[in-house]
Amino acid sequence: MKHTIYIYLITIAAVVGFSSCNGLLDVPPQGKLTFEQFWQSNDQAVAALAGIYANLGSTYHDFKSGNMSAKAISPVESYIYWGELRGEILAVNLGKFGSEHIAKENVDYMNIAPVDVTTKFTAFYRIINEANLAIKYIPAIKEKNPAFLQEMEDHLMGEAYFLRAYTYFWLVRTFKEIPLVLVPSESDEQDYNLPKSGTADIYARIIADLEIARKTLPLWYENDQYSRCRATRYTAMTVLADVYLTMAAVLQDEAGKANWYDEAIRNCDEVIASRRYNLLPGIEYGNIFLNGNTEESIWETYSNSKVNNQVNNLYDWFTSKGYFMASNSADELFAAEVSNDYRGSTPPKGPYPAAGSEVGYASSSRYINKYKANTKDARWIFYRFPEVLLMKAEALAHRYPDDANKLAEAGELIDRIRLRAYGITDYPRVEATTTYEMDNIILDERGKEFIGEGKRWFELVRFASRDNFAHKELLLDRVVNSFSGVDQLVIAPRIHNPESWYLPLNADALAANINLVQNPYYQ
């Protein structure tokens, strides 16, 4: 963004997209404000940060109108294409896509090219720039406004650092190496031709930002609803656990690995010990997404169609237009179960456990029912409590390889999720004697729990990358087997090289930045 872009764009995004949590922003639109006029008060800083939250959860490619276009890609659309469709459980519905979407189907078939719209990261760098602006200008507010207290500054700066770190976490997992921009774009005279930073350097910055956030964010907000759609210390700890788990797998650093697993466990333990989060009973599983603001949610978008018509495209994408659907691999995940599962296509029928509605996916239409027809403002959830339990189980299994006691402890964490999923006490308990067995159990459990939530590809990469790709088959077998016939012969070589697990840098970005170098697999 250049200096000529006014802050009022951020303010409008905040008011329309996050107006928020039923009254977070009681700030009227500001009109055209220059940078110098804007950063004057707590309300203006909150408005700017609210705009970042709204943009992170946007299903619109330009944050105002349009979607699923051939020219741009929205953040939530990116989560689906980057983090989900390359896995084996969610697929594009070829019969629903028009000719303008053909390049997007390339993701599902592992045939991504630099010219594809799915490689564009423009929306994410816009969010990073907004966070950089906040980090630069928030500390100066107290010089202009005595009512702006140090505690206000600390909390808002924590949010800004958190949002920047989370955005870079998405970029580094998707592209592996990208430019690390830490100052805002404000002038045409600035040098925008930054080279890529190394993966380890990017993760180091993500950790540094999240540690600042963990120390400065509020533990909780007075309005409980804010604590689900704004970052708290527990939100930062949850993302820290995810980052440490990923680092321990993909950085191939034996010296740092044990410490990173310890840090993942420590952050998970603090979130669990907070008692702020719980698993909802299976009968209420659908409320997590369709009503939102449940005690299972750690961080979600805020949507409320009754307030400023805050709708999103999740219903259209997953149900009405049916662009995305559950694959046959989803059926296979649930096929071996002895009881019905609230997360699957055949929920318990009652009377015990209580009968439930389909909330995972529908076996006939293949729709993901987390975003179904009775709502057009379903929540996109970044993190839920079961992920904390599963991350701790994963960290225990790899911090203490093949340790019977630690594997049993990990199994107990997964059993808590299974108890909710089956709704009965007589459910299949986790039994694993090796870390490799536990890996397969966790991957299957994550597949059932998070279908359609933008996580599958990244978890497959994480498990397959460990110990210098010792178990690449954890990714390769699942993905290749989700195709049939000759397609398997085509897909297998496309994903055999771990460098292919990352997307290419977009052709437009390469043309605009003379110092960018294409990722190795695509050169």
Coordinates of C-alpha atoms in Angstrom, one line a residue:
M1 CA 0.0 0.0 0.0
K2 CA 1.2 3.5 -0.8
H3 CA 1.0 6.7 1.2
T4 CA -2.0 7.8 -0.9
I5 CA -4.2 5.0 0.5
Y6 CA -6.2 6.5 3.3
I7 CA -6.8 5.0 6.7
Y8 CA -10.5 5.4 6.3
L9 CA -10.4 2.2 4.3
I10 CA -9.3 0.4 7.4
T11 CA -11.9 2.1 9.5
I12 CA -14.7 1.2 7.1
A13 CA -13.5 -2.4 7.1
A14 CA -13.6 -2.4 10.9
V15 CA -17.0 -0.9 11.2
V16 CA -18.7 -3.1 8.5
G17 CA -16.8 -6.3 9.1
F18 CA -16.3 -6.3 12.9
S19 CA -18.7 -3.9 14.3
S20 CA -18.2 -6.1 16.4
C21 CA -18.9 -8.5 18.8
N22 CA -22.2 -6.7 19.3
G23 CA -20.7 -3.3 19.9
L24 CA -16.9 -3.6 20.1
L25 CA -16.7 -0.5 17.9
D26 CA -19.0 2.3 18.8
V27 CA -16.9 4.5 16.6
P28 CA -18.6 6.2 13.6
P29 CA -16.9 6.1 10.2
Q30 CA -14.2 8.7 10.2
G31 CA -14.3 9.9 6.6
K32 CA -11.0 10.5 4.9
L33 CA -8.2 10.7 7.4
T34 CA -4.5 10.9 6.6
F35 CA -2.0 9.0 8.6
E36 CA -1.2 12.0 10.7
Q37 CA -4.8 12.6 11.6
F38 CA -5.7 9.0 12.4
W39 CA -3.6 7.6 15.2
Q40 CA -5.0 9.9 18.0
S41 CA -7.0 7.7 20.4
N42 CA -7.7 4.3 21.7
D43 CA -10.9 4.1 19.7
Q44 CA -9.0 4.8 16.4
A45 CA -6.4 2.1 17.3
V46 CA -9.1 -0.4 18.1
A47 CA -10.8 0.4 14.8
A48 CA -7.6 -0.2 12.9
L49 CA -7.0 -3.6 14.6
A50 CA -10.7 -4.5 14.1
G51 CA -10.1 -4.0 10.4
I52 CA -7.2 -6.5 10.4
Y53 CA -9.4 -9.1 12.2
A54 CA -12.1 -8.5 9.7
N55 CA -9.7 -8.8 6.7
L56 CA -8.2 -12.1 8.1
G57 CA -11.7 -13.6 8.2
S58 CA -12.8 -12.1 4.9
T59 CA -14.4 -14.3 2.2
Y60 CA -14.3 -11.4 -0.3
H61 CA -11.3 -11.0 -2.5
D62 CA -11.1 -7.3 -2.1
F63 CA -12.7 -7.2 1.4
K64 CA -15.8 -5.4 -0.1
S65 CA -17.3 -7.3 -3.0
G66 CA -16.9 -10.3 -5.2
N67 CA -15.6 -13.8 -4.4
M68 CA -14.0 -16.9 -6.1
S69 CA -12.7 -14.6 -8.8
A70 CA -10.0 -15.4 -11.3
K71 CA -8.1 -12.2 -10.4
A72 CA -7.6 -12.4 -6.6
I73 CA -8.1 -14.7 -3.7
S74 CA -9.6 -13.9 -0.3
P75 CA -7.9 -14.9 3.0
V76 CA -10.5 -17.6 3.9
E77 CA -10.4 -18.8 0.3
S78 CA -6.7 -19.1 0.8
Y79 CA -7.1 -21.1 3.9
I80 CA -9.2 -23.6 2.0
Y81 CA -6.9 -23.8 -1.1
W82 CA -3.6 -23.6 0.7
G83 CA -4.4 -25.6 3.9
E84 CA -7.1 -28.0 2.9
L85 CA -7.7 -28.9 -0.8
R86 CA -4.2 -30.4 -1.3
G87 CA -5.1 -33.0 1.4
E88 CA -7.2 -36.0 0.8
I89 CA -10.5 -35.2 2.6
L90 CA -11.8 -32.1 0.9
A91 CA -12.1 -31.7 -2.9
V92 CA -13.3 -29.2 -5.4
N93 CA -16.6 -30.1 -7.0
L94 CA -15.6 -30.0 -10.7
G95 CA -19.2 -29.9 -11.9
K96 CA -19.8 -26.6 -10.1
F97 CA -16.8 -24.7 -11.3
G98 CA -17.0 -22.3 -14.3
S99 CA -14.2 -21.8 -16.8
E100 CA -12.9 -18.9 -14.8
H101 CA -12.1 -21.2 -11.9
I102 CA -10.1 -23.8 -13.8
A103 CA -6.7 -22.5 -12.5
K104 CA -8.0 -22.9 -9.0
E105 CA -8.8 -26.6 -9.6
N106 CA -5.1 -27.1 -10.2
V107 CA -4.5 -27.0 -6.5
D108 CA -6.7 -30.1 -6.0
Y109 CA -4.7 -31.9 -8.8
M110 CA -1.3 -30.9 -7.5
N111 CA -0.5 -29.0 -10.7
I112 CA -0.1 -25.5 -9.4
A113 CA 1.6 -22.9 -11.7
P114 CA 3.0 -19.4 -10.8
V115 CA 0.3 -17.8 -13.0
D116 CA -2.5 -19.4 -11.0
V117 CA -4.5 -17.0 -8.8
T118 CA -4.2 -19.4 -5.9
T119 CA -0.5 -18.4 -5.6
K120 CA -1.3 -14.7 -4.9
F121 CA -0.5 -13.5 -1.4
T122 CA -1.5 -9.9 -1.9
A123 CA -4.3 -10.0 0.7
F124 CA -1.8 -11.3 3.4
Y125 CA 0.8 -8.6 2.8
R126 CA -2.0 -6.1 3.0
I127 CA -2.8 -7.4 6.5
I128 CA 0.9 -7.4 7.4
N129 CA 1.1 -3.8 6.4
E130 CA -1.8 -2.9 8.5
A131 CA -0.2 -4.6 11.5
N132 CA 3.1 -2.9 10.8
L133 CA 1.3 0.5 10.8
A134 CA -0.3 -0.3 14.1
I135 CA 3.1 -1.4 15.6
K136 CA 4.6 1.9 14.4
Y137 CA 1.9 4.3 15.4
I138 CA 0.2 3.0 18.5
P139 CA 3.1 3.9 20.9
A140 CA 2.9 7.5 19.8
I141 CA -0.8 7.9 20.8
K142 CA 0.0 8.5 24.5
E143 CA 2.1 11.5 23.6
K144 CA -1.0 13.1 22.0
N145 CA -3.7 11.7 24.3
P146 CA -3.3 11.5 28.1
A147 CA -6.3 9.3 28.3
F148 CA -4.4 6.6 26.4
L149 CA -3.0 4.4 29.2
Q150 CA 0.0 2.2 29.1
E151 CA -2.3 -0.9 29.6
M152 CA -4.2 0.1 26.5
E153 CA -1.0 0.4 24.5
D154 CA 0.3 -3.0 25.8
H155 CA -2.9 -4.8 24.9
L156 CA -3.2 -3.3 21.4
M157 CA 0.4 -3.8 20.6
G158 CA 0.0 -7.4 21.7
E159 CA -2.8 -7.8 19.2
A160 CA -0.8 -6.2 16.4
Y161 CA 2.2 -8.4 17.0
F162 CA -0.1 -11.5 17.2
L163 CA -1.8 -10.7 13.9
R164 CA 1.4 -10.1 12.1
A165 CA 2.8 -13.4 13.4
Y166 CA -0.3 -15.4 12.5
T167 CA -0.2 -14.0 9.0
Y168 CA 3.4 -14.9 8.5
F169 CA 2.7 -18.4 9.8
W170 CA 0.3 -18.9 7.0
L171 CA 2.8 -17.6 4.4
V172 CA 5.8 -19.6 5.6
R173 CA 3.8 -22.9 5.7
T174 CA 2.5 -22.2 2.2
F175 CA 5.5 -20.8 0.4
K176 CA 8.4 -21.8 2.7
E177 CA 10.4 -18.6 2.0
I178 CA 8.9 -15.2 1.5
P179 CA 10.0 -11.5 2.0
L180 CA 9.9 -10.6 5.7
V181 CA 8.5 -7.0 5.8
L182 CA 8.6 -5.4 9.3
V183 CA 8.0 -1.8 8.5
P184 CA 4.9 -0.2 7.0
S185 CA 4.6 0.9 3.4
E186 CA 4.0 4.6 3.5
S187 CA 5.9 6.2 0.7
D188 CA 6.5 5.7 -3.0
E189 CA 10.2 6.3 -2.2
Q190 CA 10.5 3.1 -0.2
D191 CA 12.3 0.1 -1.6
Y192 CA 9.8 -2.7 -2.2
N193 CA 12.2 -5.1 -3.8
L194 CA 12.9 -7.2 -0.7
P195 CA 14.4 -10.7 -1.2
K196 CA 13.1 -13.8 0.4
S197 CA 14.1 -14.5 4.0
G198 CA 15.2 -18.0 5.1
T199 CA 12.6 -20.3 6.7
A200 CA 14.4 -20.3 10.1
D201 CA 14.6 -16.5 10.1
I202 CA 10.8 -16.2 9.4
Y203 CA 10.0 -18.7 12.2
A204 CA 12.3 -16.8 14.6
R205 CA 10.3 -13.6 13.9
I206 CA 7.0 -15.3 14.3
I207 CA 8.1 -16.7 17.7
A208 CA 9.4 -13.3 18.8
D209 CA 6.1 -11.6 17.9
L210 CA 4.0 -14.2 19.6
E211 CA 6.1 -14.0 22.7
I212 CA 5.5 -10.3 22.9
A213 CA 1.8 -11.0 22.4
R214 CA 1.8 -13.7 25.1
K215 CA 3.2 -11.2 27.6
T216 CA 1.1 -8.2 26.7
L217 CA -2.3 -9.4 25.6
P218 CA -5.1 -9.5 28.2
L219 CA -5.8 -12.9 29.7
W220 CA -9.5 -12.3 29.0
Y221 CA -11.8 -9.4 28.0
E222 CA -14.6 -8.1 30.2
N223 CA -17.0 -9.0 27.4
D224 CA -16.7 -12.8 27.1
Q225 CA -17.6 -12.6 23.4
Y226 CA -14.5 -10.5 22.7
S227 CA -12.3 -13.3 24.0
R228 CA -13.4 -15.6 21.2
C229 CA -12.9 -13.1 18.3
R230 CA -10.0 -11.1 19.6
A231 CA -6.6 -12.4 20.6
T232 CA -6.0 -13.2 24.3
R233 CA -2.8 -14.6 25.9
Y234 CA -4.4 -18.1 25.5
T235 CA -4.9 -17.4 21.8
A236 CA -1.2 -16.5 21.5
M237 CA -0.2 -19.7 23.5
T238 CA -2.3 -21.8 21.2
V239 CA -0.6 -20.4 18.1
L240 CA 2.8 -20.7 19.7
A241 CA 2.1 -24.4 20.3
D242 CA 1.3 -24.9 16.7
V243 CA 4.4 -22.9 15.5
Y244 CA 6.7 -24.9 17.8
L245 CA 5.3 -28.2 16.6
T246 CA 5.8 -27.1 13.0
M247 CA 9.3 -25.9 13.6
A248 CA 10.3 -29.2 15.3
A249 CA 9.1 -31.0 12.2
V250 CA 10.2 -28.9 9.2
L251 CA 13.4 -27.2 10.3
Q252 CA 15.3 -30.5 10.7
D253 CA 17.2 -29.0 13.7
E254 CA 18.1 -31.9 16.1
A255 CA 19.5 -29.5 18.6
G256 CA 16.4 -27.4 18.9
K257 CA 13.8 -30.1 18.4
A258 CA 13.4 -31.3 22.0
N259 CA 13.1 -27.7 23.3
W260 CA 10.5 -26.9 20.7
Y261 CA 8.4 -29.9 21.7
D262 CA 8.7 -28.9 25.4
E263 CA 7.5 -25.4 24.5
A264 CA 4.6 -26.8 22.6
I265 CA 3.6 -28.9 25.6
R266 CA 4.0 -26.0 28.0
N267 CA 1.8 -23.7 26.0
C268 CA -0.9 -26.4 25.6
D269 CA -0.8 -27.0 29.3
E270 CA -1.4 -23.4 30.1
V271 CA -4.4 -23.2 27.8
I272 CA -5.8 -26.5 29.2
A273 CA -5.2 -25.3 32.8
S274 CA -6.9 -22.0 32.2
R275 CA -10.3 -23.9 32.2
R276 CA -11.6 -21.2 29.8
Y277 CA -12.2 -23.8 27.1
N278 CA -14.2 -27.1 27.0
L279 CA -15.4 -29.6 24.5
L280 CA -19.1 -29.2 23.7
P281 CA -21.3 -32.3 24.0
G282 CA -21.7 -34.1 20.7
I283 CA -25.4 -33.1 20.4
E284 CA -24.2 -29.4 20.4
Y285 CA -21.4 -29.9 17.9
G286 CA -23.0 -27.8 15.2
N287 CA -23.4 -24.8 17.5
I288 CA -19.6 -24.4 17.3
F289 CA -19.9 -23.2 13.8
L290 CA -23.5 -22.2 13.2
N291 CA -24.0 -20.1 16.4
G292 CA -20.4 -19.3 17.3
N293 CA -19.0 -18.0 20.6
T294 CA -19.0 -21.3 22.3
E295 CA -16.6 -22.3 25.1
E296 CA -14.9 -24.7 22.6
S297 CA -13.8 -21.8 20.4
I298 CA -10.4 -20.3 21.0
W299 CA -10.4 -17.8 18.1
E300 CA -13.0 -17.3 15.4
T301 CA -14.3 -14.7 13.0
Y302 CA -17.2 -12.6 14.1
S303 CA -20.3 -12.8 11.9
N304 CA -23.8 -11.7 12.6
S305 CA -26.3 -11.3 9.8
K306 CA -28.6 -9.3 12.1
V307 CA -25.9 -6.7 12.7
N308 CA -25.0 -4.7 9.6
N309 CA -25.7 -7.7 7.5
Q310 CA -22.4 -9.4 8.5
V311 CA -22.7 -12.4 6.2
N312 CA -20.0 -14.5 4.5
N313 CA -19.7 -16.9 1.6
L314 CA -19.1 -20.1 3.6
Y315 CA -22.7 -21.2 3.0
D316 CA -22.4 -20.6 -0.7
W317 CA -19.0 -22.3 -1.1
F318 CA -19.8 -25.4 0.9
T319 CA -23.6 -25.8 0.4
S320 CA -25.6 -23.5 -1.9
K321 CA -23.1 -23.5 -4.8
G322 CA -21.2 -26.5 -3.6
Y323 CA -17.7 -25.6 -4.8
F324 CA -16.1 -27.7 -2.0
M325 CA -17.2 -31.2 -1.0
A326 CA -16.2 -34.1 1.2
S327 CA -14.2 -36.7 -0.8
N328 CA -14.6 -40.5 -0.6
S329 CA -11.6 -40.5 1.8
A330 CA -13.9 -38.9 4.4
D331 CA -16.2 -41.9 4.2
E332 CA -13.2 -44.2 4.6
L333 CA -12.1 -42.3 7.8
F334 CA -15.4 -43.1 9.4
A335 CA -16.0 -46.5 7.8
A336 CA -14.1 -48.6 10.4
E337 CA -15.9 -47.1 13.4
V338 CA -18.2 -49.4 15.5
S339 CA -20.5 -46.5 16.5
N340 CA -21.9 -43.5 14.8
D341 CA -19.9 -40.2 15.1
Y342 CA -21.4 -36.8 15.5
R343 CA -18.6 -35.5 13.2
G344 CA -19.4 -37.9 10.4
S345 CA -22.3 -38.4 8.0
T346 CA -24.3 -40.7 10.2
P347 CA -24.8 -39.2 13.7
P348 CA -26.2 -41.1 16.7
K349 CA -29.9 -41.7 16.4
G350 CA -30.9 -41.8 20.1
P351 CA -32.4 -42.3 22.5
Y352 CA -29.0 -42.9 24.0
P353 CA -26.8 -41.2 23.1
A354 CA -29.1 -38.3 22.2
A355 CA -30.0 -38.1 18.5
G356 CA -28.2 -35.4 16.6
S357 CA -28.2 -33.6 13.3
E358 CA -25.6 -34.1 10.6
V359 CA -22.9 -31.7 11.4
G360 CA -19.8 -33.2 9.8
Y361 CA -20.8 -33.8 6.2
A362 CA -23.7 -35.2 4.2
S363 CA -23.0 -38.5 2.5
S364 CA -25.4 -37.9 -0.3
S365 CA -24.7 -34.3 -1.3
R366 CA -21.1 -34.3 0.1
Y367 CA -21.8 -30.9 1.7
I368 CA -19.8 -29.9 4.7
N369 CA -22.5 -29.2 7.2
K370 CA -20.5 -27.0 9.4
Y371 CA -21.5 -24.3 7.0
K372 CA -25.0 -25.4 6.1
A373 CA -28.2 -23.9 4.9
N374 CA -29.8 -22.6 8.1
T375 CA -27.2 -19.9 8.4
K376 CA -25.4 -17.5 6.1
D377 CA -23.1 -16.2 8.9
A378 CA -21.4 -19.4 10.1
R379 CA -18.1 -18.8 11.9
W380 CA -14.7 -19.5 10.4
I381 CA -12.8 -20.9 13.4
F382 CA -9.1 -20.6 13.4
Y383 CA -8.5 -22.7 16.6
R384 CA -10.8 -24.8 18.7
F385 CA -10.0 -26.6 22.0
P386 CA -9.7 -30.1 20.6
E387 CA -6.7 -28.9 18.6
V388 CA -4.9 -28.0 21.8
L389 CA -5.5 -31.6 23.1
L390 CA -4.3 -33.1 19.8
M391 CA -1.2 -30.8 19.6
K392 CA -0.2 -31.9 23.1
A393 CA -0.7 -35.5 22.2
E394 CA 1.5 -35.1 19.1
A395 CA 4.2 -33.3 21.0
L396 CA 4.3 -35.9 23.8
A397 CA 4.6 -38.7 21.2
H398 CA 7.6 -37.1 19.5
R399 CA 9.3 -35.6 22.5
Y400 CA 9.4 -39.1 24.1
P401 CA 9.5 -41.5 21.1
D402 CA 8.0 -44.9 21.8
D403 CA 7.6 -44.2 25.5
A404 CA 4.7 -46.3 26.8
N405 CA 3.7 -43.9 29.5
K406 CA 3.8 -40.8 27.3
L407 CA 1.9 -42.6 24.6
A408 CA -0.7 -43.6 27.1
E409 CA -0.9 -39.9 28.2
A410 CA -1.3 -38.8 24.6
G411 CA -4.0 -41.5 24.1
E412 CA -6.0 -40.1 27.1
L413 CA -6.1 -36.7 25.5
I414 CA -7.4 -38.1 22.2
D415 CA -10.0 -40.2 24.2
R416 CA -11.5 -37.0 25.6
I417 CA -12.3 -35.9 22.0
R418 CA -13.6 -39.4 21.1
L419 CA -15.9 -39.3 24.1
R420 CA -17.6 -36.2 22.7
A421 CA -17.6 -37.6 19.1
Y422 CA -19.4 -40.8 20.0
G423 CA -21.5 -39.4 22.8
I424 CA -21.2 -42.7 24.8
T425 CA -18.8 -44.0 27.4
D426 CA -18.4 -47.3 25.5
Y427 CA -16.2 -46.0 22.7
P428 CA -13.0 -47.3 21.1
R429 CA -10.1 -46.2 23.3
V430 CA -6.7 -45.2 21.8
E431 CA -4.1 -47.9 21.9
A432 CA -0.6 -47.3 20.5
T433 CA 2.7 -48.9 21.3
T434 CA 4.9 -46.8 19.0
T435 CA 5.1 -43.2 18.0
Y436 CA 4.5 -44.2 14.4
E437 CA 1.2 -45.9 15.4
M438 CA 0.2 -42.7 17.3
D439 CA 1.0 -40.6 14.3
N440 CA -1.5 -42.5 12.2
I441 CA -4.1 -42.3 15.0
I442 CA -3.6 -38.5 15.4
L443 CA -3.8 -37.9 11.7
D444 CA -7.0 -39.9 11.4
E445 CA -8.5 -38.1 14.4
R446 CA -7.5 -34.7 13.1
G447 CA -9.0 -35.6 9.7
K448 CA -12.4 -36.4 11.3
E449 CA -12.4 -33.4 13.7
F450 CA -11.3 -30.6 11.3
I451 CA -12.7 -31.5 7.9
G452 CA -13.3 -28.2 6.0
E453 CA -11.4 -26.0 8.5
G454 CA -8.3 -25.4 6.4
K455 CA -5.8 -27.6 8.4
R456 CA -5.3 -30.9 6.6
W457 CA -2.4 -30.2 4.2
F458 CA -0.3 -28.5 6.8
E459 CA -0.7 -31.3 9.3
L460 CA 0.2 -33.9 6.6
V461 CA 3.4 -31.9 5.7
R462 CA 4.3 -31.6 9.4
F463 CA 4.0 -35.4 10.0
A464 CA 5.7 -36.3 6.8
S465 CA 8.6 -33.8 7.2
R466 CA 9.9 -35.1 10.6
D467 CA 13.3 -36.7 10.9
N468 CA 14.4 -35.7 7.5
F469 CA 11.3 -37.1 5.8
A470 CA 11.6 -40.5 7.4
H471 CA 7.9 -41.1 6.9
K472 CA 6.9 -39.3 3.7
E473 CA 4.3 -42.0 3.2
L474 CA 2.1 -40.4 5.9
L475 CA 1.4 -37.7 3.3
L476 CA 2.0 -39.6 0.0
D477 CA -0.1 -42.6 0.7
R478 CA -3.1 -40.6 1.9
V479 CA -3.1 -38.1 -0.9
V480 CA -2.3 -40.6 -3.8
N481 CA -4.9 -43.1 -2.5
S482 CA -7.6 -40.4 -2.6
F483 CA -7.4 -40.5 -6.4
S484 CA -8.3 -43.5 -8.5
G485 CA -6.9 -45.3 -11.6
V486 CA -4.6 -43.4 -13.8
D487 CA -4.8 -40.3 -11.7
Q488 CA -2.7 -42.0 -9.1
L489 CA 0.1 -42.4 -11.6
V490 CA -0.1 -38.7 -12.5
I491 CA -0.3 -37.4 -8.9
A492 CA 2.4 -39.5 -7.3
P493 CA 5.4 -38.0 -9.0
R494 CA 4.0 -34.5 -8.6
I495 CA 4.2 -34.7 -4.8
H496 CA 7.2 -37.1 -4.3
N497 CA 9.7 -34.2 -3.9
P498 CA 9.1 -32.4 -0.6
E499 CA 9.9 -29.1 -2.3
S500 CA 6.6 -29.6 -4.2
W501 CA 4.7 -29.4 -0.9
Y502 CA 5.1 -25.6 -1.1
L503 CA 3.4 -23.4 -3.6
P504 CA 5.3 -21.4 -6.2
L505 CA 5.7 -17.6 -5.9
N506 CA 3.2 -15.8 -8.0
A507 CA 4.3 -14.7 -11.5
D508 CA 3.1 -11.1 -10.9
A509 CA 5.1 -10.9 -7.6
L510 CA 8.2 -12.1 -9.4
A511 CA 7.7 -9.5 -12.2
A512 CA 7.2 -6.7 -9.7
N513 CA 10.2 -7.5 -7.4
I514 CA 13.5 -8.0 -9.1
N515 CA 15.0 -9.6 -6.0
L516 CA 12.5 -12.4 -5.7
V517 CA 13.7 -15.8 -6.7
Q518 CA 11.2 -18.6 -7.6
N519 CA 11.0 -21.6 -5.2
P520 CA 13.3 -24.4 -6.3
Y521 CA 10.8 -27.0 -7.4
Y522 CA 9.2 -24.5 -9.9
Q523 CA 12.4 -23.1 -11.4

